[in-house]
mmCIF file of C-alpha atoms in Angstrom:
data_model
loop_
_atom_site.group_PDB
_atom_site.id
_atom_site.type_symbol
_atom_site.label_atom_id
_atom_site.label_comp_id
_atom_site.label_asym_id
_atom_site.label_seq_id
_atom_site.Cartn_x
_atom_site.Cartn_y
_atom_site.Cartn_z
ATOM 1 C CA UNK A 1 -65.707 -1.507 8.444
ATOM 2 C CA UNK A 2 -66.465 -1.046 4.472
ATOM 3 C CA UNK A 3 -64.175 -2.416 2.028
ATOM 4 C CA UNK A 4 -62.034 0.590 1.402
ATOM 5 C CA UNK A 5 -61.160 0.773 4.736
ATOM 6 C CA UNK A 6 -60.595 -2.971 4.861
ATOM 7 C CA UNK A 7 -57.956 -2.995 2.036
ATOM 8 C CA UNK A 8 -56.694 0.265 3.845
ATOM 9 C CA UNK A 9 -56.117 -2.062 6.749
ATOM 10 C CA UNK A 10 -53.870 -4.719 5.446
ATOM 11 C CA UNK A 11 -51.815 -2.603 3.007
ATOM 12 C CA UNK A 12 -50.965 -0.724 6.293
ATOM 13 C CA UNK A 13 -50.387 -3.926 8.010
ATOM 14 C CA UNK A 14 -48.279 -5.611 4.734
ATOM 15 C CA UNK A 15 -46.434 -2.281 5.259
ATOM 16 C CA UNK A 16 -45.629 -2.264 8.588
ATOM 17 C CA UNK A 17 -44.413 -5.822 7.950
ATOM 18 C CA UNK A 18 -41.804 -4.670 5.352
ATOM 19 C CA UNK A 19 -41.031 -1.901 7.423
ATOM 20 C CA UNK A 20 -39.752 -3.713 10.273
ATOM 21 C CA UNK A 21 -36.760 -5.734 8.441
ATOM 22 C CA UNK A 22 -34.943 -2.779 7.501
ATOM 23 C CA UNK A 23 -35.688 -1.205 11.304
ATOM 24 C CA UNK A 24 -33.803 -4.156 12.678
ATOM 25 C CA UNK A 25 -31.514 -3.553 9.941
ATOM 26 C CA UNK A 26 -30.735 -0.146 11.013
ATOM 27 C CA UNK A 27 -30.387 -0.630 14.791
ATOM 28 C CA UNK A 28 -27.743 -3.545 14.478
ATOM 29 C CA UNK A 29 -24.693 -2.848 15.590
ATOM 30 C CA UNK A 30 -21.163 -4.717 14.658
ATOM 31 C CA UNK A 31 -18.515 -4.450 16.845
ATOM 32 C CA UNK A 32 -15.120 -5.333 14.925
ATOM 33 C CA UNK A 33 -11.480 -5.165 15.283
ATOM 34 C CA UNK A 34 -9.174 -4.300 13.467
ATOM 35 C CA UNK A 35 -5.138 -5.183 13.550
ATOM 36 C CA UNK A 36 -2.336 -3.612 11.511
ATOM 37 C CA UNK A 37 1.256 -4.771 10.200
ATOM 38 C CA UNK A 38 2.751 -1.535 12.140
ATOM 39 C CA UNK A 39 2.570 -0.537 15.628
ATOM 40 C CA UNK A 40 -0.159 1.660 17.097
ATOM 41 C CA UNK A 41 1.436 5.263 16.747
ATOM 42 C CA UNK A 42 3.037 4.980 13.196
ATOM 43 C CA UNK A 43 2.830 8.185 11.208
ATOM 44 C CA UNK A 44 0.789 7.743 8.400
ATOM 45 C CA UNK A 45 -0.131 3.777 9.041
ATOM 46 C CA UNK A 46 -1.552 4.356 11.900
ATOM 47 C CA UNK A 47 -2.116 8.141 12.965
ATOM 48 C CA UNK A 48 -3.066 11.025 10.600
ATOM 49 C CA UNK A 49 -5.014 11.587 7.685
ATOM 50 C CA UNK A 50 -5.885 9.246 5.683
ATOM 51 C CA UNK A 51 -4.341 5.998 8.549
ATOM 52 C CA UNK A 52 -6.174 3.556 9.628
ATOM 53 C CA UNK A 53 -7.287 5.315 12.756
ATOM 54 C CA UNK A 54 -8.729 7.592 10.337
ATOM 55 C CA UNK A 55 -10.627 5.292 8.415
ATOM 56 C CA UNK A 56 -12.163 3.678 11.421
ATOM 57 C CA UNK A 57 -13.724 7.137 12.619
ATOM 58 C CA UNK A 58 -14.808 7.918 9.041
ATOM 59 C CA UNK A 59 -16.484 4.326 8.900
ATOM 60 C CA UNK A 60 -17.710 5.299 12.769
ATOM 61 C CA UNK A 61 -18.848 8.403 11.938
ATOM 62 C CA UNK A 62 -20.628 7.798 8.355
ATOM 63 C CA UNK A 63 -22.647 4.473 9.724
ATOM 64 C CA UNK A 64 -23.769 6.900 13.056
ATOM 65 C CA UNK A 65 -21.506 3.833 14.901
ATOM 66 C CA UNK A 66 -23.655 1.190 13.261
ATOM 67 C CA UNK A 67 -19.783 -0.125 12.875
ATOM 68 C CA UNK A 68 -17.568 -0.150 15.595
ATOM 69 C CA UNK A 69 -14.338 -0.491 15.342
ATOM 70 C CA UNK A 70 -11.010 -1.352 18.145
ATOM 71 C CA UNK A 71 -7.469 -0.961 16.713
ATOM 72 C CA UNK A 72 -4.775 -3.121 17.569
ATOM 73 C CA UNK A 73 -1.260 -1.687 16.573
ATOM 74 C CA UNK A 74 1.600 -4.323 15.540
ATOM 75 C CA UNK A 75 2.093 -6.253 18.739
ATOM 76 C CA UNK A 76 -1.139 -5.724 21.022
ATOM 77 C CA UNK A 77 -3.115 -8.154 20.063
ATOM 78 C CA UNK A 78 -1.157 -10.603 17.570
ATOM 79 C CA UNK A 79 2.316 -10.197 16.011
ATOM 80 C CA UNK A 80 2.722 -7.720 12.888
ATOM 81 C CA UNK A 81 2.770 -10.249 10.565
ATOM 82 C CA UNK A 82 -0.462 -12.973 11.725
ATOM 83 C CA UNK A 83 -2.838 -9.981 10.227
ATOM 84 C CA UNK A 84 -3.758 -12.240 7.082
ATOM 85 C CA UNK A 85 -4.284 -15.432 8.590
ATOM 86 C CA UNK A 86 -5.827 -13.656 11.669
ATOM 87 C CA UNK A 87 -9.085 -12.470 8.855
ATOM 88 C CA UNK A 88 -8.797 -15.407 6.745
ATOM 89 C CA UNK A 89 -9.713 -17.418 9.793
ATOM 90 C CA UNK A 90 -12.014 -15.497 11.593
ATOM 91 C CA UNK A 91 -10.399 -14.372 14.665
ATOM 92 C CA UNK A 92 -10.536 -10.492 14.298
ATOM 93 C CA UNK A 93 -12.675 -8.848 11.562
ATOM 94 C CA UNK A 94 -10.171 -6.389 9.355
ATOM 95 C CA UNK A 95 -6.430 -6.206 8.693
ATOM 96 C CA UNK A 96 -4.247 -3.389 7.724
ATOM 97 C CA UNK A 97 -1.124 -3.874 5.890
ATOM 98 C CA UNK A 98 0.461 -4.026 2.510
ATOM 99 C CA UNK A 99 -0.180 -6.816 0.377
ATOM 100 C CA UNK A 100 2.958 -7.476 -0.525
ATOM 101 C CA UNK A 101 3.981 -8.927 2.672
ATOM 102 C CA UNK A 102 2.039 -11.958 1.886
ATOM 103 C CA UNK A 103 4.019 -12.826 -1.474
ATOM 104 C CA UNK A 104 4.804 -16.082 0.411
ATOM 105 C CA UNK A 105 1.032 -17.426 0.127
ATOM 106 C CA UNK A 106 0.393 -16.022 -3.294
ATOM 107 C CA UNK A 107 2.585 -13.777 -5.123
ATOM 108 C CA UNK A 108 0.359 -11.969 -6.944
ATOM 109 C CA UNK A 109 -0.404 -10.328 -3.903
ATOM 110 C CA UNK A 110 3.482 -8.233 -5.140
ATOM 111 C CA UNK A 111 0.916 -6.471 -7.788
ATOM 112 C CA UNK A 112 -1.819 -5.124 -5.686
ATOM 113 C CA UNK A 113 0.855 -2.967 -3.890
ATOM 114 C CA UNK A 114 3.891 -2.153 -6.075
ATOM 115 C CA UNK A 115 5.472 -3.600 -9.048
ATOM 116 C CA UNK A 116 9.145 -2.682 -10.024
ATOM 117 C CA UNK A 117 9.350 -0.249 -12.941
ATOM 118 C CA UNK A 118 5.111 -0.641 -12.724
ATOM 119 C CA UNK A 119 2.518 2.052 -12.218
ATOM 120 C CA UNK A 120 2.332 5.393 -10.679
ATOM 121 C CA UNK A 121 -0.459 7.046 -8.079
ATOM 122 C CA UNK A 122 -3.001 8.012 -10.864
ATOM 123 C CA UNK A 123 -2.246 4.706 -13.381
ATOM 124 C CA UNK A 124 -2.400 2.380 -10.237
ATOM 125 C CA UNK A 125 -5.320 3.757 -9.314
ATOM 126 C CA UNK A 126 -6.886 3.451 -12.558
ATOM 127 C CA UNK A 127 -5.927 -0.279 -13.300
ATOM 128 C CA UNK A 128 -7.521 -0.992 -9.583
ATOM 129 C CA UNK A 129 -10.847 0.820 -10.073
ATOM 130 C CA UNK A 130 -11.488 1.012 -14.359
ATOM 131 C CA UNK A 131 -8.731 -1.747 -15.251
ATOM 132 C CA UNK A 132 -10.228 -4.643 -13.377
ATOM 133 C CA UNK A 133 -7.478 -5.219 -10.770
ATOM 134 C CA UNK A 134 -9.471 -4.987 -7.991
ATOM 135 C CA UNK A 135 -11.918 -7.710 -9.207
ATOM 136 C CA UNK A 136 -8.845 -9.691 -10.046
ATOM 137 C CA UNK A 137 -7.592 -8.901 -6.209
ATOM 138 C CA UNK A 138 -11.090 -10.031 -5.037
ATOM 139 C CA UNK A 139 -10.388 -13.284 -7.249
ATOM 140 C CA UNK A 140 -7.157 -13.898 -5.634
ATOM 141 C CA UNK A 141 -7.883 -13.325 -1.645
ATOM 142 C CA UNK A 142 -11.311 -15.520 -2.050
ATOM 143 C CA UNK A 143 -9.877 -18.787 -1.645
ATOM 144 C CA UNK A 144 -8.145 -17.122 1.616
ATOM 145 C CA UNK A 145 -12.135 -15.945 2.947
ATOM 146 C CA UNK A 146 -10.669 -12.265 2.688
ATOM 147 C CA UNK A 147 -12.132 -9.298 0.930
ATOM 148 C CA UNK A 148 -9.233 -6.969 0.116
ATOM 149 C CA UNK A 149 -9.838 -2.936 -0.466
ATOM 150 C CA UNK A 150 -7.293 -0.168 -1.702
ATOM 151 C CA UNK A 151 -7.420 1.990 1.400
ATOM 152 C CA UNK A 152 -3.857 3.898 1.102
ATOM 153 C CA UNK A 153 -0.837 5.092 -0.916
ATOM 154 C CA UNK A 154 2.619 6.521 -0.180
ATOM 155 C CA UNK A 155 2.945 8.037 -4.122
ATOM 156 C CA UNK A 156 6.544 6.967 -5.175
ATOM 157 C CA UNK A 157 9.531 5.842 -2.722
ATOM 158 C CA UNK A 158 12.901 6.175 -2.370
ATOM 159 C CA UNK A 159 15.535 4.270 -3.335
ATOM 160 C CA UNK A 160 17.155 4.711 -0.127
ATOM 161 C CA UNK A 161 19.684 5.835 2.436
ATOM 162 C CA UNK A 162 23.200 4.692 1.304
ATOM 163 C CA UNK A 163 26.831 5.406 3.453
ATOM 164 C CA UNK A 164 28.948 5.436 0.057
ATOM 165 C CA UNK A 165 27.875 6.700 -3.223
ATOM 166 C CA UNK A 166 26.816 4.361 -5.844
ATOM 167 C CA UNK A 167 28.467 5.278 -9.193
ATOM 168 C CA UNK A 168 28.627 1.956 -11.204
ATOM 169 C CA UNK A 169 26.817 -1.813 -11.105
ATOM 170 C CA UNK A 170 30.229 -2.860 -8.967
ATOM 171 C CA UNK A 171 29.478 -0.443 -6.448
ATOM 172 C CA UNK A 172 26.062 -2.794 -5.329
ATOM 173 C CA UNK A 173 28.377 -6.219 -5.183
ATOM 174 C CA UNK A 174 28.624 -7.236 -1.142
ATOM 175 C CA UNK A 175 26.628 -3.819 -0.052
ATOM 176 C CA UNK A 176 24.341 -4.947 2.707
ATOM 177 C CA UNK A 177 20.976 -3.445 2.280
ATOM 178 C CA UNK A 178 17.635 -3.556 4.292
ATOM 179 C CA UNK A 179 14.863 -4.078 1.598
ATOM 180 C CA UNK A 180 12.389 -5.852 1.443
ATOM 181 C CA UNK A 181 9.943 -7.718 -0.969
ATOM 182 C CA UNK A 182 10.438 -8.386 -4.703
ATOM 183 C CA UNK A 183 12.879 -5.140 -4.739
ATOM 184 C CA UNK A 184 15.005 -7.534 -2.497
ATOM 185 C CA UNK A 185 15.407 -10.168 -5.049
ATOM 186 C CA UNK A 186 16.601 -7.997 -7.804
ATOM 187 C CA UNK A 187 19.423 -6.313 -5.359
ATOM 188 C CA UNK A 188 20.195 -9.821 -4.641
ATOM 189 C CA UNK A 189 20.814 -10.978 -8.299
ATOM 190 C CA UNK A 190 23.284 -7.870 -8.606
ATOM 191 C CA UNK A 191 25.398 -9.407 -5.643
ATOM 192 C CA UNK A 192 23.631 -7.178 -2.543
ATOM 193 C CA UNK A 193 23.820 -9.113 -0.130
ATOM 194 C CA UNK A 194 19.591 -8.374 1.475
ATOM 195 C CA UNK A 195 18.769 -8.182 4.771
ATOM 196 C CA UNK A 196 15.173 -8.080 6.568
ATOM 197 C CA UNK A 197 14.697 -5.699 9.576
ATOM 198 C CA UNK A 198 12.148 -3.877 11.095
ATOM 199 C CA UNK A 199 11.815 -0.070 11.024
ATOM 200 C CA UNK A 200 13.127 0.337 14.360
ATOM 201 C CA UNK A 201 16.254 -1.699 13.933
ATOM 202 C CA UNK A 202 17.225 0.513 11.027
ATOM 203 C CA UNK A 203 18.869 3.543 12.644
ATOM 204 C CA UNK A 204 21.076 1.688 15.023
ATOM 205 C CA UNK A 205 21.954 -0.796 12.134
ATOM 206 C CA UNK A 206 23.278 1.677 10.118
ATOM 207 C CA UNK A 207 25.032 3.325 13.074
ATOM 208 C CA UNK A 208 27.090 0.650 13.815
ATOM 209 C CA UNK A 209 27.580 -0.783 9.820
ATOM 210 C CA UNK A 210 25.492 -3.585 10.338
ATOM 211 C CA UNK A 211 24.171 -2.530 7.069
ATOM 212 C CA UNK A 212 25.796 0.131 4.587
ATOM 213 C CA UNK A 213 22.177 0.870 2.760
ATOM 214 C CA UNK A 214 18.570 0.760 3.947
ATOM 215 C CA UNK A 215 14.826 1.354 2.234
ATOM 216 C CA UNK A 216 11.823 2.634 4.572
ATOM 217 C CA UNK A 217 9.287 4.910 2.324
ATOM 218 C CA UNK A 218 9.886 8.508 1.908
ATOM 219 C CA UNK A 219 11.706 11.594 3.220
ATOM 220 C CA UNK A 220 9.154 12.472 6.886
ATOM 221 C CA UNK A 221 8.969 8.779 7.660
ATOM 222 C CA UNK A 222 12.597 8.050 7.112
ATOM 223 C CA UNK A 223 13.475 11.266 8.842
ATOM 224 C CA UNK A 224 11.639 10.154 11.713
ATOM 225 C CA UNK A 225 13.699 7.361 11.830
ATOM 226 C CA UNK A 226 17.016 9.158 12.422
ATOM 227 C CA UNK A 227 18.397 7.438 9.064
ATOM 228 C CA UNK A 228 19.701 11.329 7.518
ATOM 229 C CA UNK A 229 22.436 11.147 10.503
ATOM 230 C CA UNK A 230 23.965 7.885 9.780
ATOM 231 C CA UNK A 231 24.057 7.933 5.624
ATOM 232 C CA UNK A 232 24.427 11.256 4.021
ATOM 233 C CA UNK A 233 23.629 9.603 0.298
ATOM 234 C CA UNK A 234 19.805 9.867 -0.724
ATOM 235 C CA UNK A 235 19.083 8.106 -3.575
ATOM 236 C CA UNK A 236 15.917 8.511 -5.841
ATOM 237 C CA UNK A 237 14.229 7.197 -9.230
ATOM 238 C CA UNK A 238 11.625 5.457 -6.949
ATOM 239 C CA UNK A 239 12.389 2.524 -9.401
ATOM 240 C CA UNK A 240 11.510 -0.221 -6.598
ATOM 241 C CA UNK A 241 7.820 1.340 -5.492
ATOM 242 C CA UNK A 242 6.730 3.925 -7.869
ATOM 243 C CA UNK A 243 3.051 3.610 -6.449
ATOM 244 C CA UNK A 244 2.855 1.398 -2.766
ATOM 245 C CA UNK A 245 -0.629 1.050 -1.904
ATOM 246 C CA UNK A 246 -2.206 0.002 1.823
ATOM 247 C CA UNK A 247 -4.949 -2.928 1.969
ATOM 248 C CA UNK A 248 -7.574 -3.200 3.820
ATOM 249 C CA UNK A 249 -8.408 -7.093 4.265
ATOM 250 C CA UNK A 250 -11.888 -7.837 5.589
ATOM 251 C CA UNK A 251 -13.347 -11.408 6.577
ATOM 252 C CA UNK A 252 -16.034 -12.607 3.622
ATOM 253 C CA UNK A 253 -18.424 -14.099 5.852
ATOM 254 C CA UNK A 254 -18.240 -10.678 7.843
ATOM 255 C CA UNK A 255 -18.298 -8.538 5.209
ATOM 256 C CA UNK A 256 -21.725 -10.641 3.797
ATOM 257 C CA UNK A 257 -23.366 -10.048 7.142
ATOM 258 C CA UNK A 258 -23.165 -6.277 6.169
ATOM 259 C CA UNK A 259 -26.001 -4.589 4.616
ATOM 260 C CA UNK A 260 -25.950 -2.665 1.554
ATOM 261 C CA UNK A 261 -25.672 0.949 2.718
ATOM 262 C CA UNK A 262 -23.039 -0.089 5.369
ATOM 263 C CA UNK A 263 -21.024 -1.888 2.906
ATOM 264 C CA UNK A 264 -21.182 1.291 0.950
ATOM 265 C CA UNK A 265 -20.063 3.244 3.969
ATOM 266 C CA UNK A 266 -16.765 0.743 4.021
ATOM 267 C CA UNK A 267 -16.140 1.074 0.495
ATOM 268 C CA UNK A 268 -16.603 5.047 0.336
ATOM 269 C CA UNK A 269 -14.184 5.454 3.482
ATOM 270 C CA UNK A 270 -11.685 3.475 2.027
ATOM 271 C CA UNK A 271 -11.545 5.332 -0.975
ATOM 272 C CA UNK A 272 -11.214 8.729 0.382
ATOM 273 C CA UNK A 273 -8.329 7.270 2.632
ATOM 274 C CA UNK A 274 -6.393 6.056 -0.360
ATOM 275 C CA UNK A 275 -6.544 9.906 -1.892
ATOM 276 C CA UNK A 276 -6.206 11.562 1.314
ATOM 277 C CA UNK A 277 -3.334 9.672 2.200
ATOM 278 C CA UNK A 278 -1.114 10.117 -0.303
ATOM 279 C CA UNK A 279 -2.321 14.025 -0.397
ATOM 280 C CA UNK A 280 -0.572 13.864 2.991
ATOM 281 C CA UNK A 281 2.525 12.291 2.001
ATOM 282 C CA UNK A 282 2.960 14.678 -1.034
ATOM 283 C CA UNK A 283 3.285 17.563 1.372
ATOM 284 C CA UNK A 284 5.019 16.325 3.968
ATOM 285 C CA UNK A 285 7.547 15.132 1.867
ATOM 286 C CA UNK A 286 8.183 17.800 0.081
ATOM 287 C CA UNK A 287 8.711 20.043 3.422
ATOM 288 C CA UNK A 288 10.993 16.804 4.663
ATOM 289 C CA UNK A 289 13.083 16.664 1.528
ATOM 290 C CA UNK A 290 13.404 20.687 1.722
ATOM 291 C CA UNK A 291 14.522 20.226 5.541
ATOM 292 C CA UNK A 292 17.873 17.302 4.581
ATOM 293 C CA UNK A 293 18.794 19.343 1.758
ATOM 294 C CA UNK A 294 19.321 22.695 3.492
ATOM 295 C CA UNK A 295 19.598 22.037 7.034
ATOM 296 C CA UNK A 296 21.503 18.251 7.140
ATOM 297 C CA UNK A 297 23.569 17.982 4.369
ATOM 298 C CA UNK A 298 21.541 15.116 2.547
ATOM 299 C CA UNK A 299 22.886 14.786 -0.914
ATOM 300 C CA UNK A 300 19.962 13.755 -2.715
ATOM 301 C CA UNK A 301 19.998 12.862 -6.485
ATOM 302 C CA UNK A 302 19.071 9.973 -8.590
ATOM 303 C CA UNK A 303 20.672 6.585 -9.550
ATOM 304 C CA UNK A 304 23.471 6.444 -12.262
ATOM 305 C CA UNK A 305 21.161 5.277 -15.570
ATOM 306 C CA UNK A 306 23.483 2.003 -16.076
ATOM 307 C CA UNK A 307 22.154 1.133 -12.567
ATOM 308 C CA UNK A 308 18.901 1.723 -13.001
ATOM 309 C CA UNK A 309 19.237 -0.081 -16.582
ATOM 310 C CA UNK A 310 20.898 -3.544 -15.073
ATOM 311 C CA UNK A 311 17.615 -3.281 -12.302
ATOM 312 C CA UNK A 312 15.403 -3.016 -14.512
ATOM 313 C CA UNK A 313 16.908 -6.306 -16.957
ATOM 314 C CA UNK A 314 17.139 -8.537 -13.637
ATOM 315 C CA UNK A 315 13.296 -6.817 -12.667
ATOM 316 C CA UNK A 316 12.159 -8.511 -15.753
ATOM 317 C CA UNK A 317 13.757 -11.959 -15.475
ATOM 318 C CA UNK A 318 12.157 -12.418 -11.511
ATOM 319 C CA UNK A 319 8.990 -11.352 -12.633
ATOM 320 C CA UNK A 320 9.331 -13.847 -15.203
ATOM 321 C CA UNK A 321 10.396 -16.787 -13.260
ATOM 322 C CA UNK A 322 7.386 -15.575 -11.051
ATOM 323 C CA UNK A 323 4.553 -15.934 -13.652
ATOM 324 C CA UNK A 324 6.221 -19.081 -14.964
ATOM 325 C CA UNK A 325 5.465 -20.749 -11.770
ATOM 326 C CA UNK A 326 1.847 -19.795 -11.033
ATOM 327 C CA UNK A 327 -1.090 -19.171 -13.414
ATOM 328 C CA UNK A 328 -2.781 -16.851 -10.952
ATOM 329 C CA UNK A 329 0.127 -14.536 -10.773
ATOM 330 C CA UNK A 330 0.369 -14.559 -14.696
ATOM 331 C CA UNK A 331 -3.549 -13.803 -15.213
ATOM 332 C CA UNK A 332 -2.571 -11.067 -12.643
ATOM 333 C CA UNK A 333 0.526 -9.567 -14.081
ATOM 334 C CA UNK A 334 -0.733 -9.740 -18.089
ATOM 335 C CA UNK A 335 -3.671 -7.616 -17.154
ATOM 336 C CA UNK A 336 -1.313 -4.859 -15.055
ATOM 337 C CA UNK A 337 0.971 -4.677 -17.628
ATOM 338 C CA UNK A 338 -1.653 -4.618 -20.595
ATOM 339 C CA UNK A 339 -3.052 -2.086 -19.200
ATOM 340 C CA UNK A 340 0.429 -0.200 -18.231
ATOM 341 C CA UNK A 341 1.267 -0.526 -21.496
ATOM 342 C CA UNK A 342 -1.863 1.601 -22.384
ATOM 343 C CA UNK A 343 -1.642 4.070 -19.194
ATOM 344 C CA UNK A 344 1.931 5.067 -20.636
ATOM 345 C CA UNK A 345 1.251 5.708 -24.211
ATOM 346 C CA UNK A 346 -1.370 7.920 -22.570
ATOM 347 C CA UNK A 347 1.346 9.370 -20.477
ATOM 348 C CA UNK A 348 3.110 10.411 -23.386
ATOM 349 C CA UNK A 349 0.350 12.796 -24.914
ATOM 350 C CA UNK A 350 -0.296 14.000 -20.823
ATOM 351 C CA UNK A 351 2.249 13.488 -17.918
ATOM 352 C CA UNK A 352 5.317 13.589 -20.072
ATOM 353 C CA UNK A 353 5.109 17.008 -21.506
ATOM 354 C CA UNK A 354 3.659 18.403 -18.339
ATOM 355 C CA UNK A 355 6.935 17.160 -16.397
ATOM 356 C CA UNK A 356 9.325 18.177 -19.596
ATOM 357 C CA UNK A 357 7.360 21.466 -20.568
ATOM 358 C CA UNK A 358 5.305 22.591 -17.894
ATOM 359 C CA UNK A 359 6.335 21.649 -14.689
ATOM 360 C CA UNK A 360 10.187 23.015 -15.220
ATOM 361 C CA UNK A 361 9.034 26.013 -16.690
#
């Protein structure tokens, strides 16, 4: 064998050699599970476009089932709300929820899926991807060994389902109200007395005046629910969740174990789930809302402005007790309002005169 051939030889050979990493790479397969804070057949959450049944066969389908993935609805493998601790300590791979439910171990968490009188759709979006809040989220859930993605979003909410009207501040004092979060503690400093129940428990709550108001998400979710036959009074501003994103919680030491172009997989799927979901709530809400107007004798129509005034004054003073208490949560809340602050002087010069000139026209 001459030289040429020689040197042909072993670069083959050193070639081969880096070759067969990445083959091994390529054949692995990871079998995960995922759980969920709602139950296996929720519209939305769990089923349709966008859901996280949806984003497991887009992750399935894009890695040629490199990832696989087994979904565990509220309930059928641990209880709704263990999904957090359940990643942070190992025991299943992924979680999907809202981050908000987990205000109790940090409340920053409130930020990274709605903030009173915060951020729409398109200005949420931009503080998590161009505004640093997801690198700030990433900051917060490390100490927890979770890697948190933006994997959904409902657009705006309602204010909710009430039996009487709601004409003045007065009219809140003793109303019993299912909502939950940091929404909850601004009712309760206007004298609503809060309550905490599941999404099934709402219908036959209000049915028997267990409660006189309730919050779920929009108008096809909350007509699902029945709640259009037991409170007539459909109230709007969306001043509670103007934006309420779904997370995606993965365990770190999982997530390192990816490679590269799987990792990109995850973060590409999630991503098209956060658009496509709230693409799907935009229309079927609009057909829903359509539907209780016309056909079930909804009264729809927005909060009296003194209302919405006095919830947004006690909005700023629990948020401000909040960041008071916990340096994390301030870091977290100067840089979404810094850059709300410059998302709605934007807003003036584009979404304003589209809704005031455009839209109406």
């Amino acid at each position: 064998m001459n030289r040429r051939m020689m040197l042909g030889a072993a670069a083959g050979g050193i070639a081969g050699s880096l070759a067969t990493p990445a083959v091994v790479t390529a054949q692995t397969t990871f079998n995960w599970r995922m759980t969920s804070f709602y139950g296996p057949q929720a519209a939305f959450y769990s089923t349709g476009p966008g859901s996280a049944r949806d984003l497991i066969d887009r992750i399935q389908r894009m890695s040629n089932n490199r990832i696989r993935i087994q979904f565990f609805g509220a309930g059928e493998l641990i209880p709704a709300a263990e999904g957090f601790d359940a990643v942070s300590a190992g025991i299943v791979e992924m979680n999907y929820a809202n981050a908000y439910f987990w205000t109790g171990k940090t409340f920053a968490a409130q930020y990274f899926t709605a903030v009173p009188f915060g951020l729409n759709f398109q200005g949420l979006n931009g503080w998590m991807y161009d505004g640093g809040g997801l690198d700030l989220w990433r900051e917060v859930y490390d100490r927890f060994n979770l890697v948190p993605f933006l994997c959904g979003n409902t657009g705006v909410q309602m204010t909710g389902w009430f039996r009487r009207p709601i004409n003045t501040v007065e009219d809140l004092r003793g109303l019993k109200m299912r909502i939950p979060g940091l929404a909850g503690r601004v009712y309760q400093a206007l004298g609503v007395d809060v309550r905490l129940l599941p999404p099934g428990e709402l219908f036959p709550a209000l049915e028997r005046g267990v409660i006189d108001a309730a919050e779920f998400v929009g108008p096809y979710l909350d007509r699902q629910l029945g709640l259009h036959r037991v409170a007539k009074h459909y109230y709007t501003t969306g001043w509670h969740e103007t934006a309420t994103a779904s997370e995606l919680t993965i365990n770190k030491a999982a997530w390192a174990r990816l490679p590269n172009d799987l990792k990109a997989i995850v973060e590409n799927a999630v991503a098209a789930c956060n658009v496509i979901s709230e693409a799907w709530c935009q229309k079927n809400n609009a057909d829903a809302m359509e539907d209780l107007i016309r056909n079930h004798g909804v009264e729809a129509k927005e909060l009296p402005d003194a209302v919405v005034a006095r919830l947004r004054e006690e909005n700023a003073k629990v948020l401000e007790a909040a960041i008071a208490r916990d340096a994390v949560t301030r870091r977290v809340h100067e840089s979404y309002m810094a850059y709300k602050a410059r998302f709605d002087a934007w807003s003036r010069y584009s979404e304003v005169p589209y809704h005031n000139k455009i839209r109406e026209a």
